[in-house]
PDB file of C-alpha atoms in Angstrom:
ATOM      1  CA  MET A   1    -247.671-165.159  63.778  1.00 43.00           C
ATOM      2  CA  LYS A   2    -250.000-164.754  66.761  1.00 52.00           C
ATOM      3  CA  LEU A   3    -253.701-164.556  65.943  1.00 51.00           C
ATOM      4  CA  LEU A   4    -256.607-163.289  68.017  1.00 57.00           C
ATOM      5  CA  TRP A   5    -259.447-165.595  66.940  1.00 57.00           C
ATOM      6  CA  ILE A   6    -262.955-164.228  67.579  1.00 57.00           C
ATOM      7  CA  GLY A   7    -266.174-166.099  66.848  1.00 57.00           C
ATOM      8  CA  VAL A   8    -268.997-163.810  65.745  1.00 53.00           C
ATOM      9  CA  GLU A   9    -272.608-164.546  66.743  1.00 49.00           C
ATOM     10  CA  ALA A  10    -273.465-168.269  66.467  1.00 44.00           C
ATOM     11  CA  ASN A  11    -270.229-169.364  64.818  1.00 44.00           C
ATOM     12  CA  LYS A  12    -268.084-170.492  67.743  1.00 44.00           C
ATOM     13  CA  PRO A  13    -265.257-172.819  66.745  1.00 44.00           C
ATOM     14  CA  ALA A  14    -263.469-174.651  69.524  1.00 42.00           C
ATOM     15  CA  GLU A  15    -260.340-172.614  68.901  1.00 44.00           C
ATOM     16  CA  ALA A  16    -262.048-169.228  69.164  1.00 44.00           C
ATOM     17  CA  ALA A  17    -261.068-167.184  72.184  1.00 45.00           C
ATOM     18  CA  PHE A  18    -264.322-165.232  72.246  1.00 44.00           C
ATOM     19  CA  THR A  19    -267.823-165.414  70.821  1.00 48.00           C
ATOM     20  CA  LEU A  20    -269.939-162.272  70.879  1.00 51.00           C
ATOM     21  CA  PRO A  21    -272.704-160.404  69.017  1.00 57.00           C
ATOM     22  CA  LEU A  22    -271.791-158.382  65.956  1.00 54.00           C
ATOM     23  CA  GLN A  23    -272.275-155.007  67.657  1.00 57.00           C
ATOM     24  CA  LYS A  24    -269.701-155.945  70.313  1.00 61.00           C
ATOM     25  CA  VAL A  25    -266.964-156.906  67.844  1.00 59.00           C
ATOM     26  CA  PRO A  26    -265.510-153.438  67.088  1.00 60.00           C
ATOM     27  CA  SER A  27    -265.104-152.555  70.759  1.00 61.00           C
ATOM     28  CA  LEU A  28    -263.442-155.852  71.618  1.00 60.00           C
ATOM     29  CA  VAL A  29    -261.036-155.716  68.708  1.00 59.00           C
ATOM     30  CA  ALA A  30    -260.194-152.099  69.514  1.00 59.00           C
ATOM     31  CA  LEU A  31    -259.479-153.142  73.101  1.00 59.00           C
ATOM     32  CA  ALA A  32    -257.325-156.041  71.912  1.00 57.00           C
ATOM     33  CA  MET A  33    -255.334-153.710  69.690  1.00 54.00           C
ATOM     34  CA  ALA A  34    -254.695-151.343  72.568  1.00 56.00           C
ATOM     35  CA  GLU A  35    -253.934-153.893  75.283  1.00 52.00           C
ATOM     36  CA  LYS A  36    -252.553-156.908  73.388  1.00 49.00           C
ATOM     37  CA  PRO A  37    -250.080-155.525  70.868  1.00 50.00           C
ATOM     38  CA  GLN A  38    -248.322-158.903  70.638  1.00 53.00           C
ATOM     39  CA  TYR A  39    -251.064-160.126  68.283  1.00 53.00           C
ATOM     40  CA  ASP A  40    -250.072-159.940  64.641  1.00 51.00           C
ATOM     41  CA  ALA A  41    -253.561-160.251  63.213  1.00 53.00           C
ATOM     42  CA  VAL A  42    -257.227-160.711  64.048  1.00 56.00           C
ATOM     43  CA  LEU A  43    -259.179-163.695  62.723  1.00 58.00           C
ATOM     44  CA  LEU A  44    -262.921-163.089  62.694  1.00 57.00           C
ATOM     45  CA  ASP A  45    -265.002-166.237  62.309  1.00 55.00           C
ATOM     46  CA  CYS A  46    -268.379-165.335  60.843  1.00 55.00           C
ATOM     47  CA  CYS A  47    -271.007-166.182  58.254  1.00 54.00           C
ATOM     48  CA  ALA A  48    -270.574-165.354  54.573  1.00 48.00           C
ATOM     49  CA  GLU A  49    -272.846-162.311  54.771  1.00 50.00           C
ATOM     50  CA  LEU A  50    -270.837-160.746  57.576  1.00 54.00           C
ATOM     51  CA  ALA A  51    -267.582-161.563  55.790  1.00 50.00           C
ATOM     52  CA  TYR A  52    -268.480-158.753  53.382  1.00 48.00           C
ATOM     53  CA  SER A  53    -269.603-156.103  55.854  1.00 55.00           C
ATOM     54  CA  LEU A  54    -267.568-156.790  58.983  1.00 56.00           C
ATOM     55  CA  PRO A  55    -264.255-155.362  57.708  1.00 53.00           C
ATOM     56  CA  HIS A  56    -266.001-152.097  56.861  1.00 55.00           C
ATOM     57  CA  ILE A  57    -267.795-151.981  60.210  1.00 57.00           C
ATOM     58  CA  LEU A  58    -264.581-152.542  62.118  1.00 57.00           C
ATOM     59  CA  ALA A  59    -262.651-150.071  59.979  1.00 54.00           C
ATOM     60  CA  ALA A  60    -265.281-147.383  60.438  1.00 55.00           C
ATOM     61  CA  HIS A  61    -265.360-147.929  64.187  1.00 51.00           C
ATOM     62  CA  ALA A  62    -261.602-147.883  64.641  1.00 46.00           C
ATOM     63  CA  GLY A  63    -261.184-144.866  62.380  1.00 44.00           C
ATOM     64  CA  PHE A  64    -258.501-146.419  60.239  1.00 39.00           C
ATOM     65  CA  GLN A  65    -257.622-145.584  56.703  1.00 39.00           C
ATOM     66  CA  ARG A  66    -258.391-148.483  54.422  1.00 37.00           C
ATOM     67  CA  GLN A  67    -254.808-148.735  53.188  1.00 33.00           C
ATOM     68  CA  LYS A  68    -253.438-149.192  56.706  1.00 38.00           C
ATOM     69  CA  ILE A  69    -255.728-151.829  58.176  1.00 37.00           C
ATOM     70  CA  SER A  70    -255.675-155.528  57.774  1.00 42.00           C
ATOM     71  CA  PHE A  71    -257.249-158.621  59.162  1.00 45.00           C
ATOM     72  CA  CYS A  72    -258.745-161.890  57.979  1.00 47.00           C
ATOM     73  CA  VAL A  73    -262.278-163.224  57.937  1.00 45.00           C
ATOM     74  CA  LEU A  74    -263.029-166.945  57.998  1.00 45.00           C
ATOM     75  CA  SER A  75    -266.266-167.967  56.333  1.00 41.00           C
ATOM     76  CA  PRO A  76    -267.326-171.412  57.604  1.00 39.00           C
ATOM     77  CA  GLN A  77    -269.700-171.897  54.676  1.00 37.00           C
ATOM     78  CA  SER A  78    -266.843-172.026  52.207  1.00 35.00           C
ATOM     79  CA  ALA A  79    -264.248-173.245  54.727  1.00 34.00           C
ATOM     80  CA  GLU A  80    -261.694-170.933  53.197  1.00 34.00           C
ATOM     81  CA  LEU A  81    -259.774-168.048  54.617  1.00 34.00           C
ATOM     82  CA  ARG A  82    -260.889-164.853  52.954  1.00 33.00           C
ATOM     83  CA  LYS A  83    -258.156-162.306  53.232  1.00 33.00           C
ATOM     84  CA  PHE A  84    -259.099-158.734  52.476  1.00 32.00           C
ATOM     85  CA  SER A  85    -255.878-157.666  50.804  1.00 28.00           C
ATOM     86  CA  PHE A  86    -256.943-154.001  50.779  1.00 27.00           C
ATOM     87  CA  PHE A  87    -256.731-153.980  54.558  1.00 33.00           C
ATOM     88  CA  ALA A  88    -253.355-154.131  56.354  1.00 33.00           C
ATOM     89  CA  LEU A  89    -253.033-154.686  60.061  1.00 37.00           C
ATOM     90  CA  ASN A  90    -250.344-153.078  62.159  1.00 41.00           C
ATOM     91  CA  PHE A  91    -251.154-153.108  65.849  1.00 42.00           C
ATOM     92  CA  SER A  92    -248.731-150.377  66.837  1.00 48.00           C
ATOM     93  CA  GLU A  93    -250.251-148.081  64.217  1.00 47.00           C
ATOM     94  CA  ALA A  94    -253.693-149.295  65.228  1.00 44.00           C
ATOM     95  CA  LYS A  95    -253.164-148.261  68.832  1.00 46.00           C
ATOM     96  CA  LYS A  96    -251.989-144.812  67.758  1.00 52.00           C
ATOM     97  CA  ALA A  97    -254.945-144.502  65.402  1.00 47.00           C
ATOM     98  CA  LEU A  98    -257.359-145.419  68.184  1.00 45.00           C
ATOM     99  CA  GLU A  99    -255.850-142.802  70.485  1.00 51.00           C
ATOM    100  CA  VAL A 100    -256.102-140.160  67.771  1.00 53.00           C
ATOM    101  CA  GLU A 101    -259.666-141.226  66.995  1.00 46.00           C
ATOM    102  CA  ALA A 102    -260.651-141.048  70.670  1.00 48.00           C
ATOM    103  CA  ALA A 103    -259.211-137.544  70.923  1.00 54.00           C
ATOM    104  CA  SER A 104    -261.021-136.608  67.716  1.00 51.00           C
ATOM    105  CA  PHE A 105    -264.364-137.857  69.034  1.00 45.00           C
ATOM    106  CA  THR A 106    -263.862-135.931  72.277  1.00 50.00           C
ATOM    107  CA  LYS A 107    -263.030-132.752  70.390  1.00 54.00           C
ATOM    108  CA  GLN A 108    -265.943-133.265  67.998  1.00 48.00           C
ATOM    109  CA  ALA A 109    -268.360-133.796  70.896  1.00 47.00           C
ATOM    110  CA  LYS A 110    -267.234-130.541  72.526  1.00 51.00           C
ATOM    111  CA  GLU A 111    -267.511-128.657  69.228  1.00 49.00           C
ATOM    112  CA  GLU A 112    -270.924-130.135  68.518  1.00 45.00           C
ATOM    113  CA  LYS A 113    -272.173-129.147  71.958  1.00 46.00           C
ATOM    114  CA  SER A 114    -270.884-125.608  71.561  1.00 43.00           C
ATOM    115  CA  VAL A 115    -272.375-125.321  68.067  1.00 43.00           C
ATOM    116  CA  LEU A 116    -275.791-126.856  68.685  1.00 42.00           C
ATOM    117  CA  LEU A 117    -276.842-125.604  72.099  1.00 44.00           C
ATOM    118  CA  PRO A 118    -276.982-121.886  71.180  1.00 44.00           C
ATOM    119  CA  LEU A 119    -278.851-122.521  67.911  1.00 57.00           C
ATOM    120  CA  PRO A 120    -282.085-120.528  67.766  1.00 65.00           C
ATOM    121  CA  PRO A 121    -285.156-122.238  66.310  1.00 76.00           C
ATOM    122  CA  LEU A 122    -285.199-122.257  62.529  1.00 85.00           C
ATOM    123  CA  GLN A 123    -288.250-120.210  61.577  1.00 87.00           C
ATOM    124  CA  LEU A 124    -289.778-121.748  58.470  1.00 90.00           C
ATOM    125  CA  PRO A 125    -291.955-119.497  56.300  1.00 88.00           C
ATOM    126  CA  ALA A 126    -295.688-120.185  56.485  1.00 86.00           C
ATOM    127  CA  GLY A 127    -296.635-123.070  54.225  1.00 89.00           C
ATOM    128  CA  LEU A 128    -293.088-124.380  53.811  1.00 93.00           C
ATOM    129  CA  LEU A 129    -292.851-128.068  54.752  1.00 94.00           C
ATOM    130  CA  PRO A 130    -289.382-129.232  53.669  1.00 96.00           C
ATOM    131  CA  VAL A 131    -289.165-132.769  52.336  1.00 97.00           C
ATOM    132  CA  ILE A 132    -285.847-134.624  52.252  1.00 98.00           C
ATOM    133  CA  ASP A 133    -285.905-137.783  50.157  1.00 98.00           C
ATOM    134  CA  VAL A 134    -283.208-140.369  50.880  1.00 98.00           C
ATOM    135  CA  VAL A 135    -282.276-143.063  48.371  1.00 98.00           C
ATOM    136  CA  GLY A 136    -279.508-145.644  48.284  1.00 97.00           C
ATOM    137  CA  SER A 137    -277.262-146.609  45.390  1.00 97.00           C
ATOM    138  CA  GLN A 138    -277.716-150.269  46.358  1.00 96.00           C
ATOM    139  CA  SER A 139    -279.289-152.389  49.065  1.00 94.00           C
ATOM    140  CA  ARG A 140    -277.835-152.461  52.604  1.00 91.00           C
ATOM    141  CA  ILE A 141    -275.835-149.268  52.014  1.00 95.00           C
ATOM    142  CA  GLY A 142    -277.294-147.521  55.079  1.00 93.00           C
ATOM    143  CA  CYS A 143    -280.256-145.657  53.606  1.00 95.00           C
ATOM    144  CA  THR A 144    -282.556-146.032  56.620  1.00 94.00           C
ATOM    145  CA  THR A 145    -279.762-145.245  59.087  1.00 93.00           C
ATOM    146  CA  GLN A 146    -278.999-141.984  57.281  1.00 95.00           C
ATOM    147  CA  THR A 147    -282.694-141.150  57.125  1.00 96.00           C
ATOM    148  CA  ILE A 148    -282.865-141.309  60.920  1.00 95.00           C
ATOM    149  CA  CYS A 149    -279.623-139.329  61.253  1.00 94.00           C
ATOM    150  CA  LEU A 150    -281.061-136.578  59.059  1.00 96.00           C
ATOM    151  CA  PHE A 151    -284.124-136.543  61.293  1.00 95.00           C
ATOM    152  CA  GLN A 152    -281.796-135.972  64.257  1.00 92.00           C
ATOM    153  CA  ALA A 153    -280.181-133.052  62.429  1.00 92.00           C
ATOM    154  CA  LEU A 154    -283.534-131.397  61.724  1.00 94.00           C
ATOM    155  CA  SER A 155    -284.515-131.885  65.366  1.00 92.00           C
ATOM    156  CA  ALA A 156    -281.321-130.080  66.404  1.00 88.00           C
ATOM    157  CA  LEU A 157    -282.656-127.054  64.503  1.00 90.00           C
ATOM    158  CA  HIS A 158    -285.739-127.139  66.761  1.00 90.00           C
ATOM    159  CA  LEU A 159    -287.951-128.316  63.920  1.00 94.00           C
ATOM    160  CA  SER A 160    -290.635-130.965  64.392  1.00 95.00           C
ATOM    161  CA  PRO A 161    -289.765-133.542  61.726  1.00 97.00           C
ATOM    162  CA  ALA A 162    -290.960-137.085  61.079  1.00 97.00           C
ATOM    163  CA  VAL A 163    -289.448-140.113  59.372  1.00 98.00           C
ATOM    164  CA  ILE A 164    -291.548-141.484  56.512  1.00 98.00           C
ATOM    165  CA  LEU A 165    -291.115-145.180  55.666  1.00 97.00           C
ATOM    166  CA  PRO A 166    -292.978-147.545  53.345  1.00 94.00           C
ATOM    167  CA  PRO A 167    -295.830-149.266  55.245  1.00 93.00           C
ATOM    168  CA  GLU A 168    -294.210-152.722  55.153  1.00 92.00           C
ATOM    169  CA  GLN A 169    -290.884-151.445  56.446  1.00 93.00           C
ATOM    170  CA  LEU A 170    -292.565-149.364  59.141  1.00 94.00           C
ATOM    171  CA  GLY A 171    -294.615-152.364  60.251  1.00 92.00           C
ATOM    172  CA  LEU A 172    -291.505-154.513  60.504  1.00 90.00           C
ATOM    173  CA  ILE A 173    -289.525-151.979  62.543  1.00 91.00           C
ATOM    174  CA  SER A 174    -292.446-151.242  64.884  1.00 90.00           C
ATOM    175  CA  SER A 175    -292.939-154.968  65.498  1.00 88.00           C
ATOM    176  CA  VAL A 176    -289.293-155.424  66.496  1.00 87.00           C
ATOM    177  CA  LEU A 177    -288.780-152.269  68.557  1.00 87.00           C
ATOM    178  CA  SER A 178    -290.950-150.896  71.338  1.00 86.00           C
ATOM    179  CA  SER A 179    -293.478-148.525  69.790  1.00 91.00           C
ATOM    180  CA  THR A 180    -296.723-146.680  70.407  1.00 94.00           C
ATOM    181  CA  GLU A 181    -299.151-145.460  67.745  1.00 92.00           C
ATOM    182  CA  GLN A 182    -301.540-142.520  67.785  1.00 89.00           C
ATOM    183  CA  ASN A 183    -303.176-140.432  65.040  1.00 87.00           C
ATOM    184  CA  GLY A 184    -301.154-142.043  62.262  1.00 90.00           C
ATOM    185  CA  ILE A 185    -297.816-141.511  64.035  1.00 96.00           C
ATOM    186  CA  CYS A 186    -295.781-144.465  65.258  1.00 96.00           C
ATOM    187  CA  LEU A 187    -293.418-143.384  68.028  1.00 96.00           C
ATOM    188  CA  ILE A 188    -290.297-145.599  68.100  1.00 94.00           C
ATOM    189  CA  GLU A 189    -287.466-144.838  70.538  1.00 89.00           C
ATOM    190  CA  GLY A 190    -288.815-141.295  70.820  1.00 90.00           C
ATOM    191  CA  ILE A 191    -288.804-140.721  67.044  1.00 95.00           C
ATOM    192  CA  PRO A 192    -292.076-140.172  65.144  1.00 97.00           C
ATOM    193  CA  PHE A 193    -292.456-142.493  62.139  1.00 97.00           C
ATOM    194  CA  ALA A 194    -295.305-142.546  59.649  1.00 97.00           C
ATOM    195  CA  ALA A 195    -296.226-144.075  56.310  1.00 96.00           C
ATOM    196  CA  GLU A 196    -297.587-140.818  54.866  1.00 95.00           C
ATOM    197  CA  MET A 197    -296.859-137.101  55.189  1.00 96.00           C
ATOM    198  CA  SER A 198    -300.441-136.211  56.148  1.00 94.00           C
ATOM    199  CA  ILE A 199    -299.481-135.746  59.802  1.00 95.00           C
ATOM    200  CA  PRO A 200    -299.003-132.531  61.829  1.00 94.00           C
ATOM    201  CA  LYS A 201    -295.246-132.098  61.350  1.00 96.00           C
ATOM    202  CA  ASP A 202    -293.245-129.244  59.825  1.00 95.00           C
ATOM    203  CA  SER A 203    -290.654-131.290  57.923  1.00 97.00           C
ATOM    204  CA  PHE A 204    -290.215-134.831  56.636  1.00 98.00           C
ATOM    205  CA  VAL A 205    -287.382-137.237  55.855  1.00 98.00           C
ATOM    206  CA  ARG A 206    -288.507-140.031  53.530  1.00 98.00           C
ATOM    207  CA  ASP A 207    -286.684-143.308  52.994  1.00 98.00           C
ATOM    208  CA  LEU A 208    -287.379-144.295  49.380  1.00 97.00           C
ATOM    209  CA  GLY A 209    -285.002-147.264  49.355  1.00 96.00           C
ATOM    210  CA  VAL A 210    -282.752-148.166  46.446  1.00 97.00           C
ATOM    211  CA  ILE A 211    -282.811-145.649  43.595  1.00 97.00           C
ATOM    212  CA  GLN A 212    -284.359-146.959  40.387  1.00 96.00           C
ATOM    213  CA  SER A 213    -286.230-145.654  37.395  1.00 95.00           C
ATOM    214  CA  GLY A 214    -289.547-146.042  39.244  1.00 95.00           C
ATOM    215  CA  ASN A 215    -288.699-143.662  42.105  1.00 97.00           C
ATOM    216  CA  ALA A 216    -285.988-141.462  40.570  1.00 97.00           C
ATOM    217  CA  SER A 217    -288.381-138.717  39.498  1.00 97.00           C
ATOM    218  CA  GLU A 218    -289.923-138.541  42.978  1.00 96.00           C
ATOM    219  CA  ALA A 219    -286.500-138.446  44.621  1.00 97.00           C
ATOM    220  CA  CYS A 220    -285.323-135.638  42.326  1.00 97.00           C
ATOM    221  CA  ASP A 221    -288.464-133.564  42.936  1.00 97.00           C
ATOM    222  CA  ALA A 222    -287.844-133.387  46.689  1.00 97.00           C
ATOM    223  CA  ASP A 223    -286.752-130.113  48.272  1.00 97.00           C
ATOM    224  CA  ILE A 224    -283.480-131.836  49.183  1.00 98.00           C
ATOM    225  CA  SER A 225    -282.338-135.156  47.719  1.00 98.00           C
ATOM    226  CA  VAL A 226    -279.841-137.393  49.507  1.00 98.00           C
ATOM    227  CA  LEU A 227    -278.030-140.286  47.849  1.00 98.00           C
ATOM    228  CA  VAL A 228    -276.383-142.785  50.193  1.00 98.00           C
ATOM    229  CA  CYS A 229    -273.632-144.559  48.289  1.00 96.00           C
ATOM    230  CA  GLY A 230    -270.299-146.373  48.502  1.00 94.00           C
ATOM    231  CA  THR A 231    -266.799-145.717  47.194  1.00 92.00           C
ATOM    232  CA  ALA A 232    -265.326-149.227  47.258  1.00 90.00           C
ATOM    233  CA  PRO A 233    -264.258-150.484  43.794  1.00 88.00           C
ATOM    234  CA  TRP A 234    -267.199-152.907  43.645  1.00 91.00           C
ATOM    235  CA  GLU A 235    -269.622-150.176  44.791  1.00 93.00           C
ATOM    236  CA  LEU A 236    -268.620-147.400  42.385  1.00 93.00           C
ATOM    237  CA  PRO A 237    -270.495-148.839  39.351  1.00 94.00           C
ATOM    238  CA  GLN A 238    -273.747-148.765  41.338  1.00 96.00           C
ATOM    239  CA  THR A 239    -272.934-145.271  42.586  1.00 96.00           C
ATOM    240  CA  ALA A 240    -272.390-144.075  39.002  1.00 95.00           C
ATOM    241  CA  LYS A 241    -275.692-145.634  37.863  1.00 96.00           C
ATOM    242  CA  ALA A 242    -277.506-144.001  40.782  1.00 97.00           C
ATOM    243  CA  LEU A 243    -276.027-140.597  39.996  1.00 97.00           C
ATOM    244  CA  ALA A 244    -277.152-140.904  36.395  1.00 95.00           C
ATOM    245  CA  LEU A 245    -280.713-141.158  37.721  1.00 97.00           C
ATOM    246  CA  MET A 246    -280.252-138.162  40.024  1.00 96.00           C
ATOM    247  CA  LYS A 247    -279.149-135.575  37.458  1.00 95.00           C
ATOM    248  CA  GLN A 248    -282.383-133.614  37.798  1.00 96.00           C
ATOM    249  CA  ALA A 249    -282.212-133.293  41.590  1.00 97.00           C
ATOM    250  CA  ARG A 250    -282.791-129.714  42.760  1.00 95.00           C
ATOM    251  CA  ARG A 251    -280.453-129.895  45.740  1.00 97.00           C
ATOM    252  CA  LEU A 252    -278.317-132.988  46.149  1.00 98.00           C
ATOM    253  CA  ILE A 253    -276.184-134.322  49.000  1.00 98.00           C
ATOM    254  CA  LEU A 254    -274.080-137.461  48.676  1.00 98.00           C
ATOM    255  CA  ILE A 255    -273.460-139.406  51.881  1.00 97.00           C
ATOM    256  CA  ALA A 256    -270.758-142.048  51.494  1.00 95.00           C
ATOM    257  CA  SER A 257    -271.140-145.028  53.819  1.00 91.00           C
ATOM    258  CA  PHE A 258    -268.136-146.900  55.283  1.00 83.00           C
ATOM    259  CA  THR A 259    -265.873-144.328  53.672  1.00 83.00           C
ATOM    260  CA  GLY A 260    -263.008-142.210  54.923  1.00 77.00           C
ATOM    261  CA  SER A 261    -262.585-138.576  53.977  1.00 79.00           C
ATOM    262  CA  GLN A 262    -259.559-139.579  51.886  1.00 81.00           C
ATOM    263  CA  GLU A 263    -261.927-141.339  49.451  1.00 86.00           C
ATOM    264  CA  LEU A 264    -264.313-138.422  48.899  1.00 91.00           C
ATOM    265  CA  PRO A 265    -262.261-136.994  45.990  1.00 92.00           C
ATOM    266  CA  THR A 266    -263.277-140.100  44.033  1.00 91.00           C
ATOM    267  CA  LEU A 267    -266.925-139.124  44.390  1.00 94.00           C
ATOM    268  CA  ARG A 268    -266.233-135.484  43.570  1.00 94.00           C
ATOM    269  CA  SER A 269    -264.376-136.537  40.430  1.00 94.00           C
ATOM    270  CA  LEU A 270    -267.330-138.707  39.419  1.00 93.00           C
ATOM    271  CA  LEU A 271    -269.719-135.809  39.967  1.00 95.00           C
ATOM    272  CA  ASP A 272    -267.530-133.529  37.845  1.00 94.00           C
ATOM    273  CA  LYS A 273    -267.489-136.021  34.988  1.00 93.00           C
ATOM    274  CA  LEU A 274    -271.282-136.325  35.100  1.00 93.00           C
ATOM    275  CA  GLY A 275    -271.742-132.568  35.498  1.00 94.00           C
ATOM    276  CA  ILE A 276    -273.834-132.916  38.664  1.00 95.00           C
ATOM    277  CA  PRO A 277    -273.593-130.253  41.395  1.00 95.00           C
ATOM    278  CA  ALA A 278    -273.743-131.808  44.855  1.00 96.00           C
ATOM    279  CA  SER A 279    -272.279-131.698  48.346  1.00 95.00           C
ATOM    280  CA  VAL A 280    -270.305-134.747  49.465  1.00 96.00           C
ATOM    281  CA  MET A 281    -269.808-136.005  53.007  1.00 94.00           C
ATOM    282  CA  ALA A 282    -268.559-139.200  54.639  1.00 92.00           C
ATOM    283  CA  ALA A 283    -271.107-140.822  56.941  1.00 91.00           C
ATOM    284  CA  PRO A 284    -269.889-140.905  60.548  1.00 85.00           C
ATOM    285  CA  TRP A 285    -270.056-144.174  62.445  1.00 78.00           C
ATOM    286  CA  HIS A 286    -273.536-144.612  63.943  1.00 76.00           C
ATOM    287  CA  PRO A 287    -273.885-147.765  66.046  1.00 74.00           C
ATOM    288  CA  ASP A 288    -277.251-146.449  67.242  1.00 80.00           C
ATOM    289  CA  PRO A 289    -278.900-143.847  64.967  1.00 84.00           C
ATOM    290  CA  PHE A 290    -281.755-143.472  67.460  1.00 85.00           C
ATOM    291  CA  ARG A 291    -279.315-141.526  69.644  1.00 78.00           C
ATOM    292  CA  ALA A 292    -278.305-138.149  68.189  1.00 70.00           C
ATOM    293  CA  CYS A 293    -274.648-138.097  67.176  1.00 68.00           C
ATOM    294  CA  ASN A 294    -272.517-135.937  64.879  1.00 77.00           C
ATOM    295  CA  THR A 295    -275.480-133.709  64.049  1.00 85.00           C
ATOM    296  CA  SER A 296    -273.138-130.768  63.459  1.00 83.00           C
ATOM    297  CA  LEU A 297    -271.577-132.622  60.529  1.00 87.00           C
ATOM    298  CA  TYR A 298    -274.975-133.136  58.887  1.00 92.00           C
ATOM    299  CA  LEU A 299    -275.996-129.542  59.567  1.00 91.00           C
ATOM    300  CA  ARG A 300    -272.854-128.305  57.832  1.00 90.00           C
ATOM    301  CA  TYR A 301    -274.353-129.535  54.557  1.00 94.00           C
ATOM    302  CA  LEU A 302    -278.050-129.387  55.365  1.00 94.00           C
ATOM    303  CA  THR A 303    -278.437-125.887  56.823  1.00 92.00           C
ATOM    304  CA  PRO A 304    -277.347-123.926  53.698  1.00 93.00           C
ATOM    305  CA  LEU A 305    -279.901-125.828  51.593  1.00 95.00           C
ATOM    306  CA  LEU A 306    -282.654-125.233  54.151  1.00 95.00           C
ATOM    307  CA  ARG A 307    -281.873-121.512  54.207  1.00 92.00           C
ATOM    308  CA  GLU A 308    -281.992-121.478  50.414  1.00 93.00           C
ATOM    309  CA  LEU A 309    -285.469-123.029  50.628  1.00 93.00           C
ATOM    310  CA  MET A 310    -286.514-120.427  53.196  1.00 92.00           C
ATOM    311  CA  GLN A 311    -285.351-117.546  50.999  1.00 88.00           C
ATOM    312  CA  LYS A 312    -287.277-118.995  48.092  1.00 84.00           C
ATOM    313  CA  GLY A 313    -290.356-119.404  50.299  1.00 68.00           C
ATOM    314  CA  ASN A 314    -290.182-115.773  51.420  1.00 66.00           C
ATOM    315  CA  GLN A 315    -290.134-114.454  47.856  1.00 61.00           C
TER     316      GLN A 315
END
């Protein structure tokens, strides 16, 4: 067996062919799959924390189905080879999948451009300030990323939204990224952030963090509630617990992170069992949520709910 051994971030063993930052890993592995088909597997050398998330990140980037991908992750802390048996690597299939995925992205970009450019401004009734509350079924599931993506979708409708974050989280992000502040609005990468909704904007997307009994009522009272969740076997219990807290949501959208469309029926089945009406979508890969991407997918689920709000506001 021929292995492509990649060191991730600071973990560079002498045998590793490459060492690179986490965000560069998917592109390099994709390139290796396309140009070096003689490799039988990829060995990613990383810390224990990345050993959990890296397979999902790579899978989402490459556009593979979970049943057809495979590689190994070496965790130096435990000095044992952790093989993710639910992934299966086949480089010839991988190359084909990458080509299909590239064609899909190209097609999607063209469709998105044709759909979004002609959109007229969404005229909100006087006094209507839509609030979208975003919660996660568990920590590090992508709640803040999806909050920013939803902001991008509202912006595509020619609205003037803002992202609302808890003060501590907003302070941390603004200290790391280049930002300017004026009149209670913190502008980061061109996106207006704030800690409160008392700012001159016509719509708001709030990141409430992990769903729990303390914030469930607030999340359910929003005009539109969004639950970011997972479908992996170890994530489903937390997803089910989160849904139990969201039964009273007025309008609910489920966004599944690191999930392929083939796994969405699992979520729909869970919703049916709990008797909860909701839309379900798989989160697209967003390496940089500050750059608008796949907004047409979000608008497919968001626009009908916004129009429902507008009709109610006009009555």
